[in-house]
Short mmCIF file of C-alpha atoms and ligand atoms in Angstrom, two decimals:
data_model
loop_
_atom_site.label_atom_id
_atom_site.label_comp_id
_atom_site.label_asym_id
_atom_site.label_seq_id
_atom_site.Cartn_x
_atom_site.Cartn_y
_atom_site.Cartn_z
CA MET R 243 -52.84 127.68 -135.86
CA THR R 244 -49.35 129.03 -135.90
CA ALA R 245 -47.09 126.04 -135.84
CA GLU R 246 -44.37 127.20 -133.51
CA LYS R 247 -46.85 127.95 -130.76
CA ILE R 248 -48.31 124.47 -130.55
CA ARG R 249 -47.27 122.98 -127.24
CA VAL R 250 -49.00 119.90 -125.90
CA ARG R 251 -48.32 117.68 -122.96
CA TYR R 252 -48.74 114.12 -121.79
CA ALA R 253 -49.16 114.29 -118.04
CA PRO R 254 -49.21 110.81 -116.53
CA SER R 255 -49.60 110.16 -112.83
CA PRO R 256 -47.19 107.44 -111.72
CA THR R 257 -49.91 105.62 -109.81
CA GLY R 258 -49.59 102.45 -111.85
CA PHE R 259 -48.36 101.10 -115.15
CA PRO R 260 -49.81 102.90 -118.16
CA HIS R 261 -52.60 101.08 -119.95
CA VAL R 262 -53.67 101.47 -123.57
CA GLY R 263 -56.02 104.37 -122.96
CA ASN R 264 -53.31 106.30 -121.27
CA ILE R 265 -50.81 105.64 -124.02
CA ARG R 266 -53.40 106.53 -126.63
CA THR R 267 -53.53 109.99 -125.00
CA ALA R 268 -49.74 110.24 -125.24
CA LEU R 269 -49.83 109.18 -128.88
CA PHE R 270 -52.54 111.64 -129.93
CA ASN R 271 -50.66 114.49 -128.26
CA TRP R 272 -47.44 113.39 -129.94
CA LEU R 273 -49.03 113.02 -133.38
CA PHE R 274 -50.65 116.43 -133.01
CA ALA R 275 -47.33 118.02 -132.04
CA ARG R 276 -45.39 116.28 -134.80
CA HIS R 277 -47.99 117.10 -137.42
CA HIS R 278 -47.89 120.79 -136.54
CA LYS R 279 -44.17 120.84 -135.87
CA GLY R 280 -44.94 121.87 -132.32
CA ARG R 281 -43.51 120.66 -129.02
CA PHE R 282 -44.45 117.52 -127.14
CA ILE R 283 -43.88 117.74 -123.40
CA VAL R 284 -43.94 115.01 -120.77
CA ARG R 285 -44.84 116.09 -117.27
CA ILE R 286 -44.99 113.71 -114.36
CA GLU R 287 -47.96 114.44 -112.12
CA ASN R 288 -46.76 112.89 -108.89
CA THR R 289 -48.48 115.02 -106.29
CA ASP R 290 -50.57 112.23 -104.87
CA VAL R 291 -47.87 110.86 -102.63
CA THR R 292 -49.98 108.07 -101.17
CA ARG R 293 -50.84 106.60 -104.57
CA THR R 294 -47.41 106.87 -106.18
CA VAL R 295 -46.11 103.48 -107.30
CA GLU R 296 -42.41 102.91 -107.20
CA GLY R 297 -40.87 102.31 -110.60
CA ALA R 298 -43.93 103.58 -112.48
CA VAL R 299 -42.12 106.61 -113.94
CA GLU R 300 -39.45 104.37 -115.50
CA VAL R 301 -42.11 102.08 -116.90
CA ILE R 302 -43.97 105.02 -118.43
CA LEU R 303 -40.84 106.48 -119.99
CA ASP R 304 -39.61 103.08 -121.21
CA GLY R 305 -43.01 102.49 -122.78
CA LEU R 306 -42.84 105.78 -124.66
CA ARG R 307 -39.29 105.07 -125.80
CA TRP R 308 -40.26 101.60 -126.96
CA LEU R 309 -43.06 103.08 -129.05
CA GLY R 310 -40.76 105.75 -130.44
CA ILE R 311 -42.82 108.54 -128.89
CA ASP R 312 -40.03 110.99 -128.20
CA TRP R 313 -40.49 114.09 -126.10
CA ASP R 314 -38.99 117.53 -126.60
CA GLU R 315 -39.16 118.56 -122.97
CA GLY R 316 -39.57 116.54 -119.83
CA PRO R 317 -37.78 114.02 -117.63
CA GLU R 318 -34.23 113.26 -118.72
CA VAL R 319 -34.24 115.73 -121.60
CA GLY R 320 -35.03 118.84 -119.54
CA GLY R 321 -36.29 122.02 -121.16
CA ASN R 322 -36.90 125.69 -120.48
CA TYR R 323 -40.01 125.18 -118.40
CA GLY R 324 -38.83 122.56 -115.92
CA PRO R 325 -38.66 120.88 -113.56
CA TYR R 326 -41.03 118.40 -115.18
CA PHE R 327 -41.91 116.51 -112.01
CA GLN R 328 -44.71 118.20 -110.13
CA SER R 329 -43.25 117.16 -106.78
CA GLU R 330 -40.38 119.54 -107.54
CA ARG R 331 -42.67 122.47 -108.32
CA LEU R 332 -44.57 122.85 -105.06
CA LYS R 333 -43.64 126.50 -104.66
CA PHE R 334 -45.47 127.45 -107.85
CA TYR R 335 -48.69 125.86 -106.63
CA GLN R 336 -48.36 127.29 -103.16
CA GLU R 337 -47.82 130.77 -104.58
CA ALA R 338 -50.85 130.48 -106.82
CA ALA R 339 -53.04 129.18 -103.98
CA LYS R 340 -51.89 131.99 -101.71
CA ARG R 341 -52.63 134.54 -104.41
CA LEU R 342 -56.14 133.15 -104.82
CA VAL R 343 -56.71 133.43 -101.07
CA ASP R 344 -55.43 137.00 -101.07
CA GLN R 345 -57.73 137.87 -103.94
CA GLY R 346 -60.72 136.33 -102.19
CA ASP R 347 -61.06 133.56 -104.78
CA ALA R 348 -60.04 130.85 -102.34
CA TYR R 349 -60.30 130.30 -98.62
CA TYR R 350 -58.88 128.21 -95.81
CA CYS R 351 -60.99 125.32 -94.72
CA TYR R 352 -60.50 123.72 -91.31
CA CYS R 353 -63.05 120.94 -91.57
CA THR R 354 -61.71 117.76 -90.05
CA PRO R 355 -61.81 114.46 -91.97
CA GLN R 356 -64.34 113.30 -89.40
CA ARG R 357 -66.68 116.22 -90.12
CA LEU R 358 -66.34 115.62 -93.85
CA ASP R 359 -67.22 111.96 -93.38
CA GLU R 360 -70.32 112.87 -91.43
CA MET R 361 -71.27 115.42 -94.04
CA ARG R 362 -70.91 112.80 -96.78
CA ALA R 363 -72.98 110.27 -94.89
CA GLU R 364 -75.71 112.83 -94.38
CA GLN R 365 -75.65 113.75 -98.08
CA MET R 366 -76.01 110.11 -98.97
CA ARG R 367 -78.90 109.68 -96.58
CA LEU R 368 -80.70 112.66 -98.11
CA LYS R 369 -79.76 111.50 -101.60
CA GLN R 370 -78.02 114.80 -102.27
CA PRO R 371 -75.12 115.10 -104.70
CA PRO R 372 -71.75 114.71 -102.99
CA GLY R 373 -69.52 117.73 -102.48
CA TYR R 374 -68.25 120.07 -99.84
CA ASP R 375 -71.06 122.01 -98.16
CA ARG R 376 -69.02 125.21 -98.14
CA GLN R 377 -69.13 125.55 -94.35
CA CYS R 378 -65.77 127.37 -94.05
CA ARG R 379 -66.55 129.69 -96.94
CA GLN R 380 -68.04 132.24 -94.56
CA ILE R 381 -65.47 131.99 -91.79
CA SER R 382 -64.85 135.35 -90.15
CA ALA R 383 -61.43 136.91 -89.96
CA THR R 384 -61.27 136.47 -86.18
CA SER R 385 -62.14 132.83 -86.05
CA HIS R 386 -59.77 132.31 -88.91
CA ILE R 387 -56.91 133.78 -86.87
CA LEU R 388 -57.95 131.75 -83.83
CA LYS R 389 -57.97 128.52 -85.76
CA PHE R 390 -54.67 129.35 -87.35
CA VAL R 391 -53.04 130.09 -84.01
CA SER R 392 -54.41 126.89 -82.51
CA GLY R 393 -52.58 125.04 -85.29
CA SER R 394 -55.64 123.41 -86.84
CA ARG R 395 -54.97 121.53 -90.05
CA ARG R 396 -56.26 123.40 -93.02
CA VAL R 397 -56.62 123.14 -96.74
CA ILE R 398 -57.23 125.81 -99.32
CA ARG R 399 -60.47 125.59 -101.27
CA PHE R 400 -61.60 127.43 -104.33
CA ARG R 401 -64.49 129.86 -103.86
CA THR R 402 -66.57 128.59 -106.74
CA PRO R 403 -68.91 131.20 -108.22
CA LEU R 404 -72.46 130.24 -107.29
CA GLU R 405 -74.17 131.75 -110.27
CA LYS R 406 -73.95 131.51 -113.98
CA LYS R 407 -72.60 128.79 -116.17
CA THR R 408 -69.22 127.85 -117.50
CA THR R 409 -69.17 127.23 -121.20
CA PHE R 410 -66.31 126.30 -123.48
CA LYS R 411 -65.76 125.03 -126.95
CA ASP R 412 -64.16 121.63 -126.99
CA ILE R 413 -62.40 120.98 -130.29
CA ILE R 414 -63.88 117.50 -130.51
CA ARG R 415 -67.14 117.77 -128.62
CA GLY R 416 -68.23 121.31 -129.53
CA GLU R 417 -69.87 123.54 -126.96
CA VAL R 418 -69.97 122.14 -123.45
CA THR R 419 -71.76 123.86 -120.56
CA PHE R 420 -71.70 123.25 -116.83
CA GLU R 421 -73.71 125.01 -114.15
CA ASN R 422 -71.37 126.65 -111.68
CA ALA R 423 -73.62 126.07 -108.66
CA LYS R 424 -73.22 122.32 -109.17
CA ILE R 425 -69.48 122.52 -108.68
CA ASP R 426 -68.36 122.32 -105.10
CA ASP R 427 -65.63 124.39 -103.48
CA PHE R 428 -62.90 121.98 -104.47
CA ILE R 429 -59.56 121.72 -102.73
CA LEU R 430 -56.59 123.45 -104.30
CA LEU R 431 -53.91 122.83 -101.72
CA LYS R 432 -53.95 119.91 -99.31
CA SER R 433 -52.93 120.15 -95.66
CA ASP R 434 -49.53 118.60 -96.48
CA GLY R 435 -48.78 121.53 -98.79
CA TYR R 436 -49.24 119.45 -101.94
CA PRO R 437 -51.60 120.70 -104.62
CA THR R 438 -54.57 118.79 -105.96
CA TYR R 439 -54.57 117.73 -109.59
CA HIS R 440 -56.77 120.70 -110.54
CA LEU R 441 -54.46 123.38 -109.22
CA ALA R 442 -51.24 121.73 -110.35
CA SER R 443 -52.57 121.02 -113.81
CA VAL R 444 -53.72 124.60 -114.39
CA VAL R 445 -50.60 126.24 -112.94
CA ASP R 446 -48.31 124.01 -114.99
CA ASP R 447 -50.25 124.23 -118.22
CA ASN R 448 -49.95 127.98 -117.84
CA LEU R 449 -46.27 128.07 -116.86
CA MET R 450 -45.38 125.53 -119.52
CA LYS R 451 -47.28 127.55 -122.12
CA ILE R 452 -49.46 124.63 -123.16
CA SER R 453 -51.57 125.63 -126.15
CA HIS R 454 -53.84 122.58 -126.39
CA VAL R 455 -54.94 120.17 -123.70
CA LEU R 456 -55.70 116.82 -125.32
CA ARG R 457 -56.84 114.33 -122.76
CA ALA R 458 -59.29 111.53 -122.16
CA GLU R 459 -62.99 112.20 -121.86
CA GLU R 460 -62.98 111.24 -118.19
CA TRP R 461 -61.41 114.63 -117.49
CA LEU R 462 -64.18 116.58 -119.17
CA SER R 463 -65.97 117.24 -115.88
CA SER R 464 -62.78 118.72 -114.44
CA THR R 465 -62.56 121.28 -117.21
CA PRO R 466 -65.07 123.82 -115.79
CA ARG R 467 -63.05 123.84 -112.55
CA HIS R 468 -59.93 124.48 -114.56
CA LEU R 469 -61.57 127.26 -116.54
CA MET R 470 -62.63 128.95 -113.33
CA LEU R 471 -59.06 128.78 -112.12
CA TYR R 472 -57.69 130.17 -115.38
CA LYS R 473 -60.05 133.08 -115.01
CA ALA R 474 -59.32 133.74 -111.35
CA LEU R 475 -55.58 133.53 -111.93
CA ASP R 476 -55.86 135.63 -115.05
CA TYR R 477 -54.13 133.03 -117.18
CA LYS R 478 -54.59 132.58 -120.90
CA THR R 479 -56.83 129.56 -121.44
CA PRO R 480 -55.56 126.74 -123.64
CA GLN R 481 -57.84 124.97 -126.09
CA PHE R 482 -59.36 121.70 -124.95
CA ALA R 483 -59.96 118.49 -126.82
CA HIS R 484 -61.37 115.51 -124.95
CA LEU R 485 -60.62 112.20 -126.60
CA PRO R 486 -63.43 109.64 -126.86
CA ILE R 487 -63.79 107.01 -124.21
CA LEU R 488 -62.46 103.50 -124.89
CA LEU R 489 -64.81 100.54 -124.53
CA GLY R 490 -64.54 96.81 -125.07
CA THR R 491 -66.15 95.03 -128.03
CA ASP R 492 -69.21 94.41 -125.85
CA ARG R 493 -69.31 98.18 -125.23
CA SER R 494 -68.58 97.79 -121.55
CA LYS R 495 -65.84 99.50 -119.59
CA LEU R 496 -62.42 98.24 -120.65
CA SER R 497 -60.88 95.63 -118.42
CA LYS R 498 -58.38 92.80 -118.51
CA ARG R 499 -60.95 90.43 -119.95
CA HIS R 500 -60.97 92.55 -123.13
CA GLY R 501 -57.29 91.84 -123.56
CA VAL R 502 -56.10 95.25 -122.44
CA ALA R 503 -52.80 95.28 -120.69
CA SER R 504 -50.13 97.70 -119.70
CA ILE R 505 -47.84 98.81 -122.46
CA THR R 506 -45.01 96.77 -120.95
CA GLU R 507 -47.06 93.59 -121.25
CA TYR R 508 -47.60 94.15 -124.96
CA GLN R 509 -43.88 94.62 -125.33
CA LYS R 510 -43.24 91.39 -123.44
CA LYS R 511 -45.68 89.46 -125.58
CA GLY R 512 -43.92 90.56 -128.72
CA TYR R 513 -46.10 93.15 -130.34
CA LEU R 514 -44.19 95.47 -132.61
CA PRO R 515 -44.12 99.14 -131.70
CA GLU R 516 -45.11 100.09 -135.26
CA ALA R 517 -48.20 97.88 -135.08
CA MET R 518 -49.05 99.22 -131.64
CA ILE R 519 -48.79 102.82 -132.85
CA ASN R 520 -50.99 102.08 -135.85
CA PHE R 521 -53.54 100.30 -133.70
CA LEU R 522 -53.65 102.98 -131.00
CA ALA R 523 -53.95 105.77 -133.56
CA LEU R 524 -57.18 104.22 -134.82
CA LEU R 525 -58.73 104.23 -131.36
CA GLY R 526 -60.80 107.33 -131.97
CA TRP R 527 -59.09 108.73 -135.04
CA SER R 528 -59.33 107.67 -138.67
CA LEU R 529 -57.88 108.73 -141.97
CA ASP R 530 -61.01 107.80 -143.88
CA ASP R 531 -63.59 105.08 -143.58
CA LYS R 532 -61.40 102.29 -144.80
CA THR R 533 -57.64 102.63 -144.37
CA GLU R 534 -56.34 100.43 -141.57
CA ILE R 535 -52.62 100.15 -142.17
CA LEU R 536 -50.83 103.44 -141.69
CA SER R 537 -47.15 103.95 -141.12
CA ARG R 538 -45.86 106.30 -138.48
CA LYS R 539 -44.95 108.79 -141.22
CA LYS R 540 -48.42 108.64 -142.73
CA LEU R 541 -50.00 109.11 -139.33
CA ILE R 542 -47.95 112.21 -138.66
CA GLU R 543 -48.71 113.61 -142.10
CA ASN R 544 -52.43 113.09 -141.75
CA PHE R 545 -53.26 113.41 -138.08
CA SER R 546 -55.91 115.99 -137.35
CA LEU R 547 -58.30 116.59 -134.48
CA LYS R 548 -61.03 117.08 -137.06
CA ARG R 549 -61.09 113.35 -137.60
CA VAL R 550 -61.21 112.39 -133.95
CA SER R 551 -64.65 111.00 -133.25
CA GLN R 552 -66.98 111.95 -130.43
CA THR R 553 -68.32 108.47 -130.03
CA ALA R 554 -66.64 105.75 -128.02
CA ALA R 555 -63.66 103.98 -129.55
CA ILE R 556 -63.82 100.19 -129.41
CA PHE R 557 -60.76 98.27 -128.30
CA ASN R 558 -60.62 95.03 -130.27
CA LYS R 559 -57.78 92.73 -129.28
CA ASP R 560 -58.32 90.52 -132.35
CA LYS R 561 -57.71 93.53 -134.52
CA LEU R 562 -54.48 94.26 -132.69
CA ASP R 563 -53.33 90.66 -133.25
CA TRP R 564 -54.28 90.81 -136.91
CA MET R 565 -52.45 94.09 -137.34
CA ASN R 566 -49.37 92.84 -135.56
CA GLY R 567 -49.33 89.83 -137.89
CA ILE R 568 -49.33 92.18 -140.85
CA TYR R 569 -46.40 94.16 -139.47
CA LEU R 570 -44.50 90.98 -138.66
CA ARG R 571 -44.91 89.77 -142.23
CA LYS R 572 -43.67 93.10 -143.55
CA LEU R 573 -40.34 92.77 -141.75
CA HIS R 574 -37.23 91.67 -143.61
CA SER R 575 -36.40 88.16 -142.63
CA ALA R 576 -33.09 89.19 -141.04
CA ASP R 577 -34.79 91.88 -139.01
CA LEU R 578 -37.46 89.46 -137.82
CA SER R 579 -34.77 86.92 -136.92
CA ARG R 580 -32.98 89.50 -134.82
CA GLN R 581 -36.21 90.33 -133.01
CA ILE R 582 -37.10 86.69 -132.43
CA ILE R 583 -33.86 85.76 -130.70
CA PRO R 584 -34.47 87.56 -127.38
CA PHE R 585 -37.87 85.90 -127.09
CA LEU R 586 -36.41 82.44 -127.70
CA GLU R 587 -33.60 83.10 -125.27
CA ARG R 588 -36.13 84.20 -122.69
CA ASP R 589 -38.64 81.37 -123.16
CA LEU R 590 -36.90 78.21 -124.35
CA PRO R 591 -36.08 75.62 -121.68
CA LEU R 592 -32.91 76.32 -119.75
CA GLY R 593 -31.26 73.25 -121.30
CA VAL R 594 -31.09 74.98 -124.67
CA LYS R 595 -27.70 76.53 -125.23
CA ARG R 596 -27.48 80.32 -125.36
CA PRO R 597 -26.67 82.50 -127.21
CA ILE R 598 -28.89 81.24 -129.95
CA SER R 599 -27.25 81.34 -133.34
CA PHE R 600 -28.49 84.01 -135.71
CA GLU R 601 -27.64 81.86 -138.75
CA TYR R 602 -29.81 79.06 -137.44
CA ILE R 603 -32.77 81.39 -136.74
CA GLU R 604 -32.37 82.82 -140.23
CA LYS R 605 -33.28 79.39 -141.56
CA ILE R 606 -36.30 79.03 -139.30
CA THR R 607 -37.77 82.49 -139.77
CA PRO R 608 -39.14 81.99 -143.31
CA LEU R 609 -41.01 78.92 -142.08
CA ILE R 610 -42.98 80.83 -139.49
CA GLN R 611 -43.15 84.42 -140.68
CA GLU R 612 -46.56 83.91 -142.29
CA ARG R 613 -48.03 82.18 -139.29
CA ILE R 614 -47.28 84.31 -136.27
CA LYS R 615 -49.23 87.12 -134.69
CA THR R 616 -46.78 87.92 -131.91
CA LEU R 617 -43.09 87.28 -131.34
CA GLU R 618 -43.91 85.39 -128.19
CA GLU R 619 -45.67 82.70 -130.21
CA VAL R 620 -42.44 81.76 -131.95
CA THR R 621 -41.09 79.73 -129.05
CA GLU R 622 -44.05 77.39 -128.94
CA LEU R 623 -44.05 76.99 -132.70
CA THR R 624 -40.37 76.26 -133.03
CA ASP R 625 -39.11 74.75 -129.78
CA PHE R 626 -38.61 71.35 -131.45
CA PHE R 627 -35.84 72.91 -133.53
CA PHE R 628 -33.87 73.31 -130.32
CA ALA R 629 -34.81 70.22 -128.35
CA ASN R 630 -32.44 67.30 -127.93
CA GLU R 631 -35.21 64.86 -127.32
CA LEU R 632 -38.84 65.15 -128.28
CA ASP R 633 -41.42 64.50 -125.69
CA TYR R 634 -44.72 63.19 -127.11
CA GLN R 635 -47.09 60.27 -126.76
CA PRO R 636 -46.49 57.53 -129.38
CA ASP R 637 -50.23 57.58 -130.15
CA LEU R 638 -49.64 60.89 -131.83
CA LEU R 639 -47.77 59.11 -134.62
CA MET R 640 -50.91 57.35 -135.71
CA VAL R 641 -52.40 60.12 -137.73
CA LYS R 642 -55.45 59.83 -139.95
CA LYS R 643 -56.61 56.33 -139.03
CA MET R 644 -53.20 54.69 -139.31
CA ASN R 645 -52.33 51.82 -137.08
CA HIS R 646 -49.24 50.56 -135.36
CA GLN R 647 -48.15 48.40 -138.23
CA LEU R 648 -48.65 50.99 -140.94
CA VAL R 649 -46.83 53.63 -138.94
CA ASN R 650 -43.98 51.31 -138.24
CA LYS R 651 -43.64 50.42 -141.87
CA ALA R 652 -43.87 54.03 -142.96
CA LEU R 653 -41.16 55.05 -140.53
CA GLU R 654 -38.83 52.16 -141.31
CA THR R 655 -39.11 52.67 -145.06
CA SER R 656 -38.69 56.42 -144.81
CA LEU R 657 -35.62 55.85 -142.70
CA LEU R 658 -34.05 53.59 -145.27
CA LYS R 659 -34.76 55.97 -148.11
CA LEU R 660 -33.63 59.01 -146.22
CA ARG R 661 -30.34 57.39 -145.40
CA ARG R 662 -29.72 56.85 -149.09
CA LEU R 663 -30.65 60.37 -150.07
CA SER R 664 -27.57 62.26 -151.13
CA ALA R 665 -28.99 65.75 -151.53
CA PHE R 666 -31.02 66.78 -148.49
CA ASP R 667 -33.12 69.60 -149.85
CA GLU R 668 -36.82 70.28 -150.26
CA LYS R 669 -36.96 69.08 -153.84
CA SER R 670 -35.23 65.75 -153.26
CA LEU R 671 -37.32 65.12 -150.16
CA GLU R 672 -40.51 65.73 -152.05
CA ALA R 673 -39.33 63.64 -155.00
CA MET R 674 -38.66 60.79 -152.65
CA LEU R 675 -41.58 61.01 -150.21
CA ARG R 676 -44.50 61.52 -152.58
CA PRO R 677 -43.94 58.27 -154.51
CA LEU R 678 -43.18 56.56 -151.24
CA ALA R 679 -46.69 57.26 -150.03
CA GLU R 680 -48.05 55.60 -153.10
CA GLU R 681 -45.74 52.65 -152.72
CA LEU R 682 -46.92 52.18 -149.14
CA GLU R 683 -50.51 52.64 -150.23
CA LEU R 684 -50.91 55.56 -147.90
CA LYS R 685 -52.36 58.98 -148.50
CA THR R 686 -49.65 61.63 -148.60
CA GLY R 687 -51.34 63.23 -145.59
CA GLN R 688 -50.85 60.00 -143.65
CA LEU R 689 -47.19 59.57 -144.46
CA PHE R 690 -46.33 63.24 -144.07
CA GLY R 691 -48.37 63.49 -140.90
CA THR R 692 -46.52 60.61 -139.30
CA LEU R 693 -43.19 61.97 -140.36
CA ARG R 694 -44.16 65.39 -139.06
CA VAL R 695 -44.84 63.95 -135.63
CA ALA R 696 -41.63 61.94 -135.76
CA VAL R 697 -39.40 64.92 -136.54
CA THR R 698 -41.24 67.67 -134.64
CA GLY R 699 -43.19 65.85 -131.92
CA ARG R 700 -46.42 67.54 -132.92
CA THR R 701 -49.20 67.32 -135.47
CA ALA R 702 -49.17 70.97 -136.48
CA ALA R 703 -45.85 72.42 -137.46
CA PRO R 704 -44.33 74.48 -140.27
CA PRO R 705 -44.18 72.87 -143.77
CA LEU R 706 -42.66 69.40 -143.50
CA PHE R 707 -39.92 69.39 -146.13
CA GLN R 708 -38.61 72.81 -145.17
CA THR R 709 -38.65 71.80 -141.54
CA MET R 710 -36.69 68.64 -142.30
CA VAL R 711 -34.10 70.59 -144.27
CA VAL R 712 -33.56 72.98 -141.37
CA LEU R 713 -33.27 70.08 -138.93
CA GLY R 714 -30.75 68.39 -141.22
CA LYS R 715 -30.38 64.80 -142.30
CA ASP R 716 -28.75 63.45 -139.15
CA ARG R 717 -31.31 64.88 -136.80
CA CYS R 718 -34.21 63.70 -138.97
CA ILE R 719 -32.79 60.21 -139.02
CA SER R 720 -32.22 60.06 -135.31
CA ARG R 721 -35.70 61.42 -134.60
CA ILE R 722 -37.31 58.85 -136.87
CA LYS R 723 -35.33 56.15 -135.12
CA MET R 724 -36.54 57.50 -131.84
CA ALA R 725 -40.13 57.38 -133.10
CA ILE R 726 -39.69 53.71 -134.08
CA ALA R 727 -38.34 52.97 -130.63
CA LYS R 728 -41.24 54.82 -128.98
CA LEU R 729 -43.64 52.79 -131.05
CA LYS R 730 -42.04 49.57 -129.94
CA GLU R 731 -42.67 50.46 -126.32
CA THR R 732 -46.40 50.67 -126.96
CA PRO R 733 -48.51 47.53 -127.16
CA GLU R 734 -49.97 47.15 -130.64
CA GLU R 735 -53.61 46.51 -129.90
CA THR R 736 -54.23 49.71 -127.97
CA ASN R 737 -52.89 51.84 -130.74
CA GLU R 738 -55.63 51.71 -133.30
CA ASN R 739 -57.68 54.85 -133.54
N1 LIG E 804 -52.46 113.23 -114.44
C1 LIG E 804 -53.64 113.10 -115.21
C2 LIG E 804 -53.71 111.67 -115.73
O1 LIG E 804 -53.14 110.82 -115.15
C3 LIG E 804 -53.61 114.08 -116.35
C4 LIG E 804 -54.94 114.51 -116.84
C5 LIG E 804 -54.78 115.67 -117.79
O2 LIG E 804 -54.25 115.42 -118.87
O3 LIG E 804 -55.09 116.78 -117.44
O4 LIG E 804 -54.31 111.33 -116.69
#
């Protein structure tokens, strides 16, 4: 492969927000281009006007930018083979379709939607495969002119060869063969003058000098149609590589219940682009049988179609979470703090003052870095650091079989001792609280558990002493006082557990 000739494209249709499978296609194309120092092109396939979703193009491009998948040609950056929106390239498709008609490789079809519906119903009744019955293929020149003059709506269909087979060598799947007779005379140009996917894809891949078409397996059955078009139009055929299908862990078709989401949703939940890239790269490709964590640089260095598997790739959301956790732990604390802030500002109650102080978050980050799998989780884990008043049931204070009296005593004594503590750091807290447990004849877990609830409002929170240091002496004292007051409001006898 000569490097400078490698040109690949990601050709999304803006009919919705891109999901993982779609982005995986973008990533594999990008890795292939970057590995071979070729060109990565983005082309927007927006010829299906009725299915176009407003805002989808921006979402697709933002998703790519977020992941750091940069494109050498395409929307916004331009390039020598533009425009890169198919809706702006209609003349190319119309010219090609016309040429095919002139050559006898395509024909006008005047069948009405009603006739096609009837045809389909009849095919279903007879249990025949669906597809156009080629009625207009034989239309005589005279009736053609008559229909044209009468202004009948028409489309252009490809005159599919009825004999022989179409065979090609897929880089991933090896030799693939389709019988031509099984392929119907598919539409090239619709009655509104817009091309179908097949025509537009082939014309553009040719004009944009695409060397390799890397796309999802679901497009495999379109490939013989495309090859027929390449031949009829006398275009040079690119190489094809169909990426393995994605399935859920139960090997069924991917859906929301498998935890798949659009790329924007992953961004919103606080997955890191680096983790996402790593995870997506392993959906059908591998370096070897064991390596899981691969940096962007390593992926580019090592990516090869030879190691793309033919068998289905399994999407495992737990693995994504695990991987994201690894990438979060790898971040420098300051970097993680910076990334956490927007999530806190988005999700903390409105009563919390914004902007949130970076210096304050810097103190919290080390307490949670080991425990989070997504940035979104941070808010729930740390909201007590920002609350003015904690909202919890007093029962919660009675951890590990403690009762009203014991809790009260534990809190009152801790309060006294804390007040007297001059240095408020982890060491002094530990040096004071461990012996205190003994003095009160409590297990450390009981005393610490109660204090944890008193200062955080919950039973599970980051390490107690570190948490108390971040909260500061005054806030710890006032929260313990509040806990004592809460306890007083609760009748004693109902509190034993
Ligand atoms: N527009 C098609 C899609 O949305 C592109 C398929 C192809 O790559 O040829 O996936």
